Amino acid sequence: MTVTAPESARTASAAPSQLSLSSGHLPRWSPWALLGLSLLIGFTPFAITALAGGSDLNIAGSVVLGAIIYLVLIYVMSRIIESPRKALDRLITGIVTSAFAIAMVPLVSVAITVVANGVARFDGLFFSSSMRGVLGEGGGALHAIIGTLLVTLAAAIISIPIGLMTAVYLVEYGKGGRMARTITFLVDVMTGIPSIVAGLFAYAVFALIFGPGVRMGIAGSVALAVLMIPVVVRSTEEMLRLVPNELREAAYALGVPKWLTIVKVVLPTSIAGITTGVMLAISRVIGETAPLLLTAGFTDAMNYNLFSGRMQTLPVFTYSQYAYQGIPAEAYVERAWAAALTLIIIVMLLNLIARLVAKIFAPKTGR
């Protein structure tokens, strides 16, 4: 006699095999399809308005409207097909992604604009000659490039040791004392001072020594160092605080003095973050114009001496070429854009060098 299972039991046992692994989930391509549909819907009313009125298409408004429609659609569809929790996750992901895209728009726009306008004068003459005796077309920015490198290098030499030792004192020796709290307060105040104030301070100091009207490259370096020091202090301080206390205690247990522990253990452990902070400080000041106008001035000739005479820098060169246009005006504008592009490339190269240095000198974690 053959015994057969009930029909309901056989149906129940066969049901799991018929379920798809993707059931209850949106397909992977669905967010992109919804984004394309949303952008299309967002462009439609603006396109109709532009065609009817004969005006240009409002691209920014179309993208914003499309993004809002996408967030609504992805939330509703995910809530219906998936779950409220997954729908909220997709909504927050869309908002964060949209915020990132909005933040990238000015960066990409500036980069494209500078490259498109600056490449016209990106030639050998621009990097091999100065503006001495040049009126109109021709000339270059070699004197400004050299001045920028010398002034920034001197500012780094002044500010990095001061900022580094101040941060070491705050973390390793101050320990929240009255002096440490006072220094921290002053550093926070210095972080927010306008750059023109730093320039006025440096000019006043050198005017007291050399007389009114003095213009020197080293004065510009002092002004930039005033702006760099608080950035170096704060970034280095945060990196030193991230070093585990166990490393310090292990060195002390072996009888290593505190100063040697800082030099051999603490600083090498945090060298990657310190280097990043230093490069952030350099990038913050290398494009300053106002303090350099007051202290270093501007000139059309080469000057390799930081302690004698005026010294041209790329930010000031860019400003002077654009503000005081001659004939033809296009030549001055092209030189200004080329100088801005050169400054961006210098900052990019400095950041690449900083990453390389941090990678080489960072402590090795593997065997």
XYZ file of C-alpha atoms in Angstrom:
367
model
C 0.000 0.000 0.000
C 1.487 3.347 -1.099
C 1.132 6.304 1.237
C 1.206 9.707 -0.434
C 1.808 12.996 1.299
C -1.048 15.412 1.487
C -1.335 17.925 -1.326
C -0.827 20.876 1.037
C 2.426 19.434 2.384
C 3.799 18.874 -1.110
C 2.837 22.416 -2.064
C 4.561 23.820 1.045
C 7.739 21.845 0.378
C 7.879 22.997 -3.226
C 7.211 26.642 -2.442
C 10.721 27.566 -1.164
C 12.355 26.275 -4.333
C 10.160 28.546 -6.423
C 11.136 31.712 -4.477
C 13.739 33.917 -6.145
C 16.747 35.083 -4.169
C 16.019 38.627 -5.380
C 12.400 38.695 -4.284
C 11.663 41.670 -2.061
C 14.609 43.635 -3.475
C 14.861 46.219 -6.210
C 17.076 45.176 -9.130
C 20.562 46.649 -9.160
C 19.812 48.696 -12.240
C 16.640 50.240 -10.805
C 18.319 53.244 -9.037
C 20.068 54.234 -12.261
C 16.871 53.806 -14.273
C 14.940 55.908 -11.758
C 17.687 58.549 -11.821
C 17.533 58.767 -15.621
C 13.740 58.954 -15.559
C 13.811 61.622 -12.847
C 16.307 63.778 -14.752
C 14.205 63.444 -17.878
C 11.100 64.537 -15.984
C 13.054 67.389 -14.385
C 14.349 68.665 -17.722
C 10.962 68.556 -19.431
C 9.261 71.657 -17.923
C 12.403 73.768 -18.189
C 12.927 72.669 -21.793
C 9.324 73.564 -22.669
C 9.679 76.950 -20.984
C 12.981 77.619 -22.771
C 11.524 76.720 -26.168
C 8.410 78.800 -25.600
C 10.272 81.837 -24.335
C 13.335 81.540 -26.537
C 15.667 81.568 -23.513
C 18.449 79.256 -22.417
C 17.770 76.009 -20.626
C 18.097 76.241 -16.843
C 20.374 73.232 -16.320
C 20.885 73.787 -12.593
C 17.166 73.998 -11.915
C 16.521 70.911 -14.029
C 19.105 68.859 -12.136
C 17.776 69.988 -8.737
C 14.199 69.129 -9.716
C 15.323 65.770 -11.098
C 17.193 64.970 -7.878
C 14.109 65.741 -5.768
C 11.928 63.559 -7.985
C 14.480 60.742 -7.765
C 14.533 60.852 -3.956
C 10.739 60.653 -3.839
C 10.532 57.804 -6.369
C 13.286 55.679 -4.843
C 11.759 56.041 -1.382
C 8.224 55.157 -2.488
C 9.261 52.189 -4.626
C 11.620 50.829 -1.996
C 8.953 51.151 0.702
C 6.415 49.274 -1.457
C 8.698 46.500 -2.738
C 11.294 46.174 0.024
C 10.654 47.558 3.519
C 10.384 50.886 5.340
C 13.848 50.402 6.815
C 15.425 49.781 3.401
C 13.476 52.707 1.942
C 14.855 55.049 4.599
C 18.358 53.722 3.936
C 18.008 54.415 0.213
C 16.620 57.895 0.920
C 19.520 58.846 3.219
C 22.012 57.377 0.724
C 20.475 59.507 -2.028
C 20.619 62.657 0.112
C 24.271 62.061 1.040
C 25.193 61.343 -2.585
C 23.382 64.492 -3.725
C 25.233 66.564 -1.115
C 28.543 65.124 -2.331
C 27.651 65.935 -5.940
C 26.714 69.498 -4.974
C 30.023 69.906 -3.144
C 31.929 68.637 -6.188
C 30.219 71.020 -8.620
C 32.229 74.166 -7.729
C 35.486 72.194 -7.526
C 35.018 70.614 -10.944
C 33.739 73.890 -12.395
C 36.769 75.846 -11.138
C 39.181 73.182 -12.383
C 37.602 73.061 -15.851
C 37.447 76.861 -16.113
C 41.069 77.381 -15.048
C 42.376 74.657 -17.364
C 40.320 75.855 -20.335
C 41.447 79.471 -19.955
C 44.992 78.896 -18.734
C 46.197 76.373 -21.294
C 46.403 79.071 -23.986
C 49.605 80.530 -22.443
C 50.992 77.280 -21.056
C 54.103 77.396 -23.204
C 57.867 77.458 -22.844
C 58.084 81.249 -22.886
C 55.722 81.498 -19.927
C 57.985 79.324 -17.757
C 61.346 80.677 -18.967
C 60.990 84.455 -18.922
C 59.825 87.275 -16.683
C 57.804 90.402 -17.439
C 60.808 92.745 -17.399
C 60.492 95.152 -20.311
C 57.378 93.385 -21.679
C 54.359 95.412 -22.723
C 51.443 93.653 -24.352
C 51.912 90.114 -25.599
C 54.701 87.741 -24.593
C 56.482 87.581 -21.276
C 56.198 84.939 -18.624
C 55.843 84.206 -14.928
C 59.227 82.707 -14.057
C 59.924 85.482 -11.552
C 56.536 84.874 -9.893
C 57.047 81.105 -9.736
C 60.478 81.497 -8.125
C 59.118 84.103 -5.726
C 56.206 81.860 -4.685
C 58.499 78.903 -4.018
C 61.028 80.974 -2.036
C 58.450 82.848 0.042
C 56.445 79.696 0.815
C 59.583 77.704 1.632
C 60.765 80.380 4.071
C 57.302 80.519 5.654
C 57.349 76.739 6.092
C 60.828 76.845 7.652
C 59.584 79.431 10.145
C 56.187 77.962 10.994
C 56.668 74.170 10.953
C 59.188 73.935 13.844
C 57.208 76.443 15.924
C 53.890 74.697 15.272
C 55.331 71.231 15.793
C 57.016 72.057 19.109
C 53.923 73.919 20.325
C 51.754 70.875 19.612
C 54.251 68.593 21.381
C 54.145 70.824 24.434
C 50.336 70.902 24.495
C 49.982 67.121 24.206
C 53.028 65.769 26.036
C 53.897 68.414 28.644
C 50.981 70.817 29.088
C 48.399 68.184 30.098
C 45.583 70.723 30.328
C 47.472 73.179 32.545
C 46.902 76.917 32.662
C 49.670 77.625 30.174
C 48.372 74.960 27.803
C 44.825 76.351 27.985
C 46.128 79.856 27.283
C 48.132 78.675 24.280
C 45.152 76.718 22.951
C 42.951 79.811 23.250
C 45.486 81.992 21.422
C 45.909 79.383 18.672
C 42.140 79.275 18.176
C 42.077 83.076 17.940
C 44.934 83.070 15.423
C 43.108 80.503 13.278
C 40.348 82.995 12.567
C 42.324 86.174 11.929
C 41.972 87.642 8.419
C 45.007 87.323 6.184
C 45.213 91.085 5.736
C 45.794 91.406 9.495
C 48.772 89.051 9.270
C 50.113 91.163 6.421
C 49.692 94.378 8.414
C 51.469 92.776 11.376
C 54.447 91.685 9.279
C 54.618 95.068 7.533
C 54.529 96.906 10.878
C 57.344 94.779 12.282
C 59.616 95.311 9.260
C 58.660 98.990 9.015
C 59.874 99.496 12.578
C 63.217 97.919 11.658
C 63.843 99.120 8.091
C 61.569 102.150 7.843
C 58.206 102.825 6.171
C 57.581 101.538 2.676
C 59.780 98.461 3.046
C 59.001 95.543 0.738
C 60.834 92.234 1.135
C 60.198 88.609 0.362
C 61.031 87.617 3.928
C 58.314 89.966 5.203
C 55.828 88.046 3.088
C 57.172 84.799 4.544
C 56.594 86.094 8.077
C 53.030 87.072 7.187
C 52.341 83.627 5.739
C 54.001 81.965 8.740
C 51.552 83.757 11.049
C 48.729 82.154 9.080
C 50.397 78.737 8.935
C 51.311 78.304 12.604
C 47.785 77.781 14.006
C 46.926 75.272 11.278
C 50.117 73.303 11.925
C 49.530 73.385 15.691
C 45.942 72.158 15.560
C 46.527 69.420 12.989
C 49.694 68.159 14.712
C 48.003 68.246 18.105
C 45.154 66.058 16.890
C 47.570 63.579 15.317
C 49.657 63.313 18.485
C 46.549 62.661 20.553
C 45.734 59.681 18.327
C 48.961 57.908 19.285
C 48.047 55.186 21.837
C 49.367 55.768 25.345
C 50.455 52.127 25.437
C 53.310 52.980 23.064
C 54.550 55.704 25.380
C 54.222 53.497 28.447
C 56.113 50.662 26.759
C 58.990 53.028 25.977
C 59.006 54.404 29.517
C 59.050 50.846 30.890
C 62.236 50.198 28.931
C 63.854 53.235 30.527
C 63.666 55.502 27.470
C 63.602 59.227 28.389
C 60.485 61.198 27.583
C 62.116 63.390 24.942
C 63.527 60.347 23.169
C 60.145 58.615 23.344
C 58.598 61.608 21.613
C 61.287 61.695 18.936
C 61.552 57.955 18.289
C 58.027 56.706 19.012
C 55.352 59.402 19.060
C 56.422 61.529 16.101
C 57.221 58.612 13.722
C 53.861 57.025 14.543
C 51.973 60.191 13.624
C 54.224 61.384 10.791
C 51.641 60.657 8.090
C 48.987 62.839 9.709
C 51.492 65.552 10.589
C 52.683 65.707 6.975
C 49.106 66.011 5.771
C 48.484 68.851 8.221
C 51.629 70.672 7.118
C 50.622 70.403 3.478
C 47.165 71.657 4.382
C 48.762 74.703 5.985
C 50.975 75.318 2.944
C 48.009 74.962 0.587
C 46.092 77.415 2.761
C 48.690 80.193 2.450
C 50.291 79.637 -0.956
C 47.406 81.388 -2.678
C 47.187 84.396 -0.354
C 47.321 87.750 -2.112
C 46.502 90.538 0.344
C 49.361 89.996 2.856
C 51.890 89.639 0.035
C 50.732 92.858 -1.597
C 51.532 94.671 1.648
C 54.819 92.946 2.459
C 56.512 91.547 -0.663
C 54.984 93.932 -3.200
C 55.252 93.177 -6.900
C 57.889 93.560 -9.551
C 58.469 92.541 -13.155
C 62.078 91.424 -12.636
C 63.699 88.318 -11.159
C 64.685 88.445 -7.506
C 66.276 85.477 -5.734
C 67.076 87.365 -2.515
C 64.385 87.204 0.162
C 66.121 89.912 2.189
C 66.479 92.576 -0.472
C 63.948 94.258 -2.711
C 60.462 93.433 -3.873
C 59.552 89.889 -4.845
C 56.764 88.798 -7.151
C 54.518 85.823 -6.327
C 51.965 83.935 -8.397
C 48.846 85.178 -6.552
C 49.992 88.793 -6.814
C 51.014 88.239 -10.435
C 47.555 86.871 -11.220
C 45.901 89.829 -9.521
C 48.090 92.462 -11.170
C 47.718 90.977 -14.648
C 43.935 90.889 -14.366
C 43.465 94.181 -12.508
C 45.855 96.312 -14.560
C 45.202 95.219 -18.120
C 47.049 96.847 -20.956
C 46.780 96.549 -24.722
C 45.858 93.993 -25.888
C 43.796 93.045 -22.846
C 43.592 89.401 -23.926
C 47.317 88.920 -23.345
C 47.049 90.060 -19.729
C 43.986 87.901 -19.060
C 45.688 84.846 -20.581
C 48.740 85.347 -18.374
C 46.482 85.662 -15.325
C 44.703 82.376 -16.093
C 47.996 80.626 -16.841
C 49.418 81.795 -13.506
C 46.322 80.508 -11.688
C 46.690 77.126 -13.404
C 50.378 77.017 -12.472
C 49.505 77.700 -8.838
C 46.972 74.853 -8.810
C 49.529 72.473 -10.317
C 52.125 73.470 -7.692
C 49.641 72.757 -4.886
C 48.767 69.405 -6.462
C 52.438 68.431 -6.753
C 53.091 69.423 -3.144
C 50.207 67.234 -1.987
C 51.498 64.294 -4.041
C 54.954 64.735 -2.518
C 53.411 64.882 0.959
C 51.548 61.612 0.379
C 54.744 59.984 -0.850
C 56.694 61.206 2.179
C 53.964 60.022 4.546
C 53.911 56.598 2.894
C 57.684 56.215 3.113
C 58.120 57.362 6.703
C 54.911 55.951 8.184
C 55.488 53.064 10.623
C 55.265 49.640 8.989
C 52.458 47.487 10.404
C 53.210 44.283 8.525
C 56.049 41.843 9.043
